GROMACS .gro file of C-alpha atoms in nm:
model
  208
    1MET     CA    1  -2.100  -3.374   2.609
    2LYS     CA    2  -2.467  -3.342   2.516
    3LYS     CA    3  -2.500  -3.033   2.736
    4VAL     CA    4  -2.190  -2.884   2.577
    5ASN     CA    5  -2.332  -2.931   2.230
    6ALA     CA    6  -2.668  -2.786   2.335
    7LEU     CA    7  -2.499  -2.478   2.478
    8LEU     CA    8  -2.297  -2.415   2.167
    9LEU     CA    9  -2.572  -2.478   1.916
   10VAL     CA   10  -2.643  -2.187   1.702
   11LEU     CA   11  -3.276  -2.111   0.551
   12GLY     CA   12  -3.147  -2.046   0.330
   13SER     CA   13  -3.272  -1.971  -0.017
   14VAL     CA   14  -3.103  -2.040  -0.349
   15LEU     CA   15  -2.852  -1.760  -0.411
   16ALA     CA   16  -2.537  -1.736  -0.614
   17ALA     CA   17  -2.206  -1.791  -0.432
   18PRO     CA   18  -2.089  -1.428  -0.470
   19SER     CA   19  -2.397  -1.314  -0.274
   20PHE     CA   20  -2.305  -1.546   0.012
   21ALA     CA   21  -1.950  -1.415   0.001
   22ASP     CA   22  -2.069  -1.053   0.016
   23ASP     CA   23  -2.301  -1.127   0.306
   24SER     CA   24  -2.024  -1.309   0.489
   25GLN     CA   25  -1.798  -1.007   0.457
   26ALA     CA   26  -2.079  -0.779   0.572
   27LEU     CA   27  -2.126  -0.990   0.886
   28GLN     CA   28  -1.752  -0.998   0.952
   29ASP     CA   29  -1.735  -0.619   0.916
   30ARG     CA   30  -2.025  -0.579   1.159
   31LEU     CA   31  -1.868  -0.811   1.415
   32ALA     CA   32  -1.532  -0.634   1.377
   33THR     CA   33  -1.687  -0.325   1.535
   34LEU     CA   34  -1.783  -0.536   1.838
   35LYS     CA   35  -1.456  -0.540   2.029
   36SER     CA   36  -1.630  -0.658   2.345
   37PHE     CA   37  -1.983  -0.736   2.454
   38LYS     CA   38  -2.131  -0.815   2.794
   39ALA     CA   39  -2.498  -0.874   2.871
   40GLN     CA   40  -2.761  -1.078   3.048
   41PHE     CA   41  -2.965  -1.325   2.846
   42ALA     CA   42  -3.301  -1.498   2.859
   43GLN     CA   43  -3.321  -1.838   2.687
   44GLN     CA   44  -3.617  -2.019   2.538
   45VAL     CA   45  -3.590  -2.371   2.393
   46THR     CA   46  -3.853  -2.538   2.174
   47ASP     CA   47  -3.857  -2.878   2.005
   48LYS     CA   48  -3.906  -2.935   1.632
   49GLU     CA   49  -4.285  -2.929   1.682
   50GLY     CA   50  -4.259  -2.586   1.842
   51GLN     CA   51  -4.339  -2.706   2.193
   52ALA     CA   52  -4.163  -2.533   2.482
   53VAL     CA   53  -3.888  -2.747   2.635
   54MET     CA   54  -3.701  -2.514   2.868
   55GLN     CA   55  -3.650  -2.157   2.981
   56GLY     CA   56  -3.326  -2.027   3.122
   57GLU     CA   57  -3.118  -1.721   3.197
   58GLY     CA   58  -2.758  -1.620   3.247
   59THR     CA   59  -2.480  -1.386   3.136
   60ILE     CA   60  -2.248  -1.359   2.838
   61ALA     CA   61  -1.916  -1.182   2.777
   62LEU     CA   62  -1.733  -1.173   2.443
   63GLN     CA   63  -1.401  -1.018   2.351
   64GLN     CA   64  -1.187  -1.040   2.041
   65PRO     CA   65  -1.007  -1.254   1.959
   66MET     CA   66  -1.176  -1.583   2.052
   67MET     CA   67  -1.262  -1.500   2.413
   68ILE     CA   68  -1.600  -1.609   2.549
   69ARG     CA   69  -1.762  -1.644   2.890
   70TRP     CA   70  -2.112  -1.790   2.885
   71GLN     CA   71  -2.267  -1.864   3.224
   72GLN     CA   72  -2.613  -2.014   3.263
   73THR     CA   73  -2.756  -1.965   3.611
   74ASN     CA   74  -3.102  -2.112   3.558
   75PRO     CA   75  -3.227  -2.385   3.538
   76ASP     CA   76  -2.876  -2.533   3.564
   77ASP     CA   77  -2.555  -2.371   3.684
   78THR     CA   78  -2.306  -2.420   3.401
   79LEU     CA   79  -2.007  -2.220   3.280
   80PHE     CA   80  -1.839  -2.207   2.938
   81VAL     CA   81  -1.513  -2.010   2.929
   82SER     CA   82  -1.259  -1.963   2.649
   83ASN     CA   83  -0.936  -1.764   2.683
   84GLY     CA   84  -0.869  -1.789   2.309
   85ASP     CA   85  -0.657  -2.101   2.340
   86LYS     CA   86  -0.834  -2.342   2.572
   87THR     CA   87  -1.204  -2.370   2.641
   88TYR     CA   88  -1.350  -2.496   2.970
   89TYR     CA   89  -1.701  -2.625   3.028
   90PHE     CA   90  -1.796  -2.662   3.396
   91ASP     CA   91  -2.112  -2.840   3.507
   92SER     CA   92  -2.138  -2.773   3.880
   93PHE     CA   93  -2.416  -3.030   3.935
   94ALA     CA   94  -2.216  -3.310   3.769
   95GLU     CA   95  -1.895  -3.173   3.925
   96GLN     CA   96  -1.718  -3.215   3.590
   97VAL     CA   97  -1.493  -2.991   3.383
   98THR     CA   98  -1.439  -3.056   3.011
   99ILE     CA   99  -1.128  -2.896   2.856
  100MET     CA  100  -1.110  -2.841   2.478
  101LYS     CA  101  -0.894  -2.662   2.224
  102THR     CA  102  -1.082  -2.351   2.116
  103ASN     CA  103  -0.989  -2.379   1.748
  104SER     CA  104  -1.143  -2.725   1.725
  105LEU     CA  105  -1.482  -2.589   1.830
  106ILE     CA  106  -1.520  -2.404   1.499
  107ASP     CA  107  -1.583  -2.740   1.333
  108SER     CA  108  -1.878  -2.817   1.560
  109THR     CA  109  -2.050  -2.479   1.594
  110PRO     CA  110  -2.048  -2.142   1.416
  111PHE     CA  111  -2.098  -1.970   1.752
  112VAL     CA  112  -1.724  -1.921   1.791
  113LEU     CA  113  -1.726  -1.715   1.468
  114LEU     CA  114  -1.860  -1.426   1.676
  115THR     CA  115  -1.504  -1.361   1.795
  116SER     CA  116  -1.298  -1.508   1.510
  117LYS     CA  117  -1.128  -1.325   1.224
  118ASP     CA  118  -0.967  -1.636   1.071
  119PRO     CA  119  -1.065  -1.651   0.699
  120ALA     CA  120  -1.009  -2.028   0.691
  121GLN     CA  121  -1.274  -2.074   0.959
  122TRP     CA  122  -1.523  -1.839   0.795
  123GLU     CA  123  -1.488  -2.032   0.469
  124LYS     CA  124  -1.653  -2.331   0.640
  125TYR     CA  125  -1.984  -2.146   0.666
  126SER     CA  126  -2.228  -1.969   0.435
  127VAL     CA  127  -2.381  -1.639   0.543
  128LEU     CA  128  -2.710  -1.494   0.418
  129ALA     CA  129  -2.834  -1.146   0.504
  130THR     CA  130  -3.192  -1.151   0.636
  131SER     CA  131  -3.450  -0.887   0.726
  132THR     CA  132  -3.338  -0.899   1.090
  133GLY     CA  133  -2.965  -0.968   1.057
  134PHE     CA  134  -2.772  -1.268   0.927
  135SER     CA  135  -2.821  -1.643   0.896
  136VAL     CA  136  -2.515  -1.872   0.919
  137THR     CA  137  -2.517  -2.234   0.798
  138PRO     CA  138  -2.234  -2.491   0.771
  139ASN     CA  139  -2.110  -2.572   0.422
  140LYS     CA  140  -2.137  -2.922   0.279
  141GLY     CA  141  -1.881  -3.152   0.439
  142VAL     CA  142  -1.858  -2.957   0.765
  143GLU     CA  143  -1.972  -3.172   1.057
  144SER     CA  144  -2.166  -2.944   1.287
  145GLN     CA  145  -2.413  -2.982   1.571
  146VAL     CA  146  -2.577  -2.664   1.441
  147GLU     CA  147  -2.789  -2.647   1.127
  148GLN     CA  148  -2.842  -2.273   1.145
  149LEU     CA  149  -2.739  -1.973   1.355
  150ASP     CA  150  -2.944  -1.654   1.319
  151ILE     CA  151  -2.785  -1.333   1.445
  152ALA     CA  152  -2.979  -1.011   1.511
  153PHE     CA  153  -2.808  -0.686   1.608
  154ALA     CA  154  -2.952  -0.417   1.834
  155GLY     CA  155  -2.984  -0.062   1.709
  156ASN     CA  156  -2.782   0.237   1.825
  157GLU     CA  157  -2.459   0.034   1.838
  158GLN     CA  158  -2.586  -0.176   2.128
  159GLY     CA  159  -2.429  -0.498   2.002
  160LEU     CA  160  -2.618  -0.825   1.980
  161ALA     CA  161  -2.995  -0.832   2.028
  162LYS     CA  162  -3.067  -1.201   1.976
  163LEU     CA  163  -2.919  -1.535   1.873
  164VAL     CA  164  -3.136  -1.821   1.749
  165VAL     CA  165  -2.974  -2.163   1.715
  166THR     CA  166  -3.132  -2.457   1.531
  167ASP     CA  167  -2.958  -2.787   1.601
  168ASN     CA  168  -2.953  -3.099   1.387
  169SER     CA  169  -3.245  -3.251   1.580
  170GLY     CA  170  -3.469  -2.956   1.496
  171GLN     CA  171  -3.454  -2.810   1.846
  172LEU     CA  172  -3.449  -2.430   1.852
  173SER     CA  173  -3.275  -2.224   2.121
  174SER     CA  174  -3.341  -1.850   2.134
  175PHE     CA  175  -3.120  -1.614   2.338
  176THR     CA  176  -3.239  -1.255   2.391
  177PHE     CA  177  -2.991  -1.008   2.538
  178ASN     CA  178  -3.049  -0.713   2.772
  179ASN     CA  179  -2.853  -0.466   2.988
  180ALA     CA  180  -2.572  -0.478   2.731
  181GLN     CA  181  -2.230  -0.317   2.768
  182VAL     CA  182  -2.060  -0.268   2.431
  183ASN     CA  183  -1.688  -0.205   2.372
  184THR     CA  184  -1.612  -0.148   2.738
  185PRO     CA  185  -1.287  -0.288   2.886
  186LEU     CA  186  -1.329  -0.638   3.027
  187ASP     CA  187  -1.085  -0.776   3.281
  188GLN     CA  188  -0.868  -1.059   3.149
  189SER     CA  189  -0.972  -1.272   3.445
  190THR     CA  190  -1.323  -1.284   3.296
  191PHE     CA  191  -1.194  -1.536   3.044
  192GLU     CA  192  -0.977  -1.745   3.274
  193PHE     CA  193  -1.085  -2.052   3.468
  194THR     CA  194  -0.924  -2.279   3.727
  195PRO     CA  195  -1.107  -2.609   3.787
  196PRO     CA  196  -1.222  -2.643   4.149
  197GLU     CA  197  -1.054  -2.907   4.359
  198GLY     CA  198  -1.216  -3.248   4.359
  199VAL     CA  199  -1.407  -3.221   4.029
  200GLU     CA  200  -1.374  -3.476   3.750
  201ILE     CA  201  -1.166  -3.343   3.458
  202ASP     CA  202  -1.216  -3.459   3.098
  203ASP     CA  203  -0.918  -3.313   2.913
  204GLN     CA  204  -0.984  -3.333   2.539
  205SER     CA  205  -0.707  -3.085   2.457
  206ASN     CA  206  -0.440  -3.356   2.490
  207GLY     CA  207  -0.275  -3.143   2.756
  208GLU     CA  208  -0.176  -2.877   2.501
   0.00000   0.00000   0.00000
């Protein structure tokens, strides 16, 4: 599950609560215009001392509501797919598939907020507008693997430009997007997944 948490990981200054609320609504409004998003990404990971840990690359596809396909092709071949109800994480090297309920992931990472319109889920996080976009942090009492998720948007309605995730160990993962397709129809099969025969299955969705 450590790899799952690392994949999903996504300063705050002292501001009054209404400011956070306004910024949260501004981010939700911005994401609402992003009906779908597909791109390639380059990943850089550094530890809390700022030393490089890993570089990677892959592809991402998002579609409202709650549909995600995140495939890392280098250095490891892993796949994270959500059809809005169930989420599958496939590690081809370990030959293991983890199955989870998508709604439960909100409590561990704000990343899923990118495709969620549920007010109850947004209330679990504080949003602060920054010079480059928005910073999202979990509210007190919310158990999250992520301490902060920074979101930067590209100009000219080109969707997401960059995501920077700081986890609770101080590790920072930066994802830069390129060759983006914004608000183009995505086939439903993009967000479906059938576990290959012979792999180990860890079903944490209780079969629901």
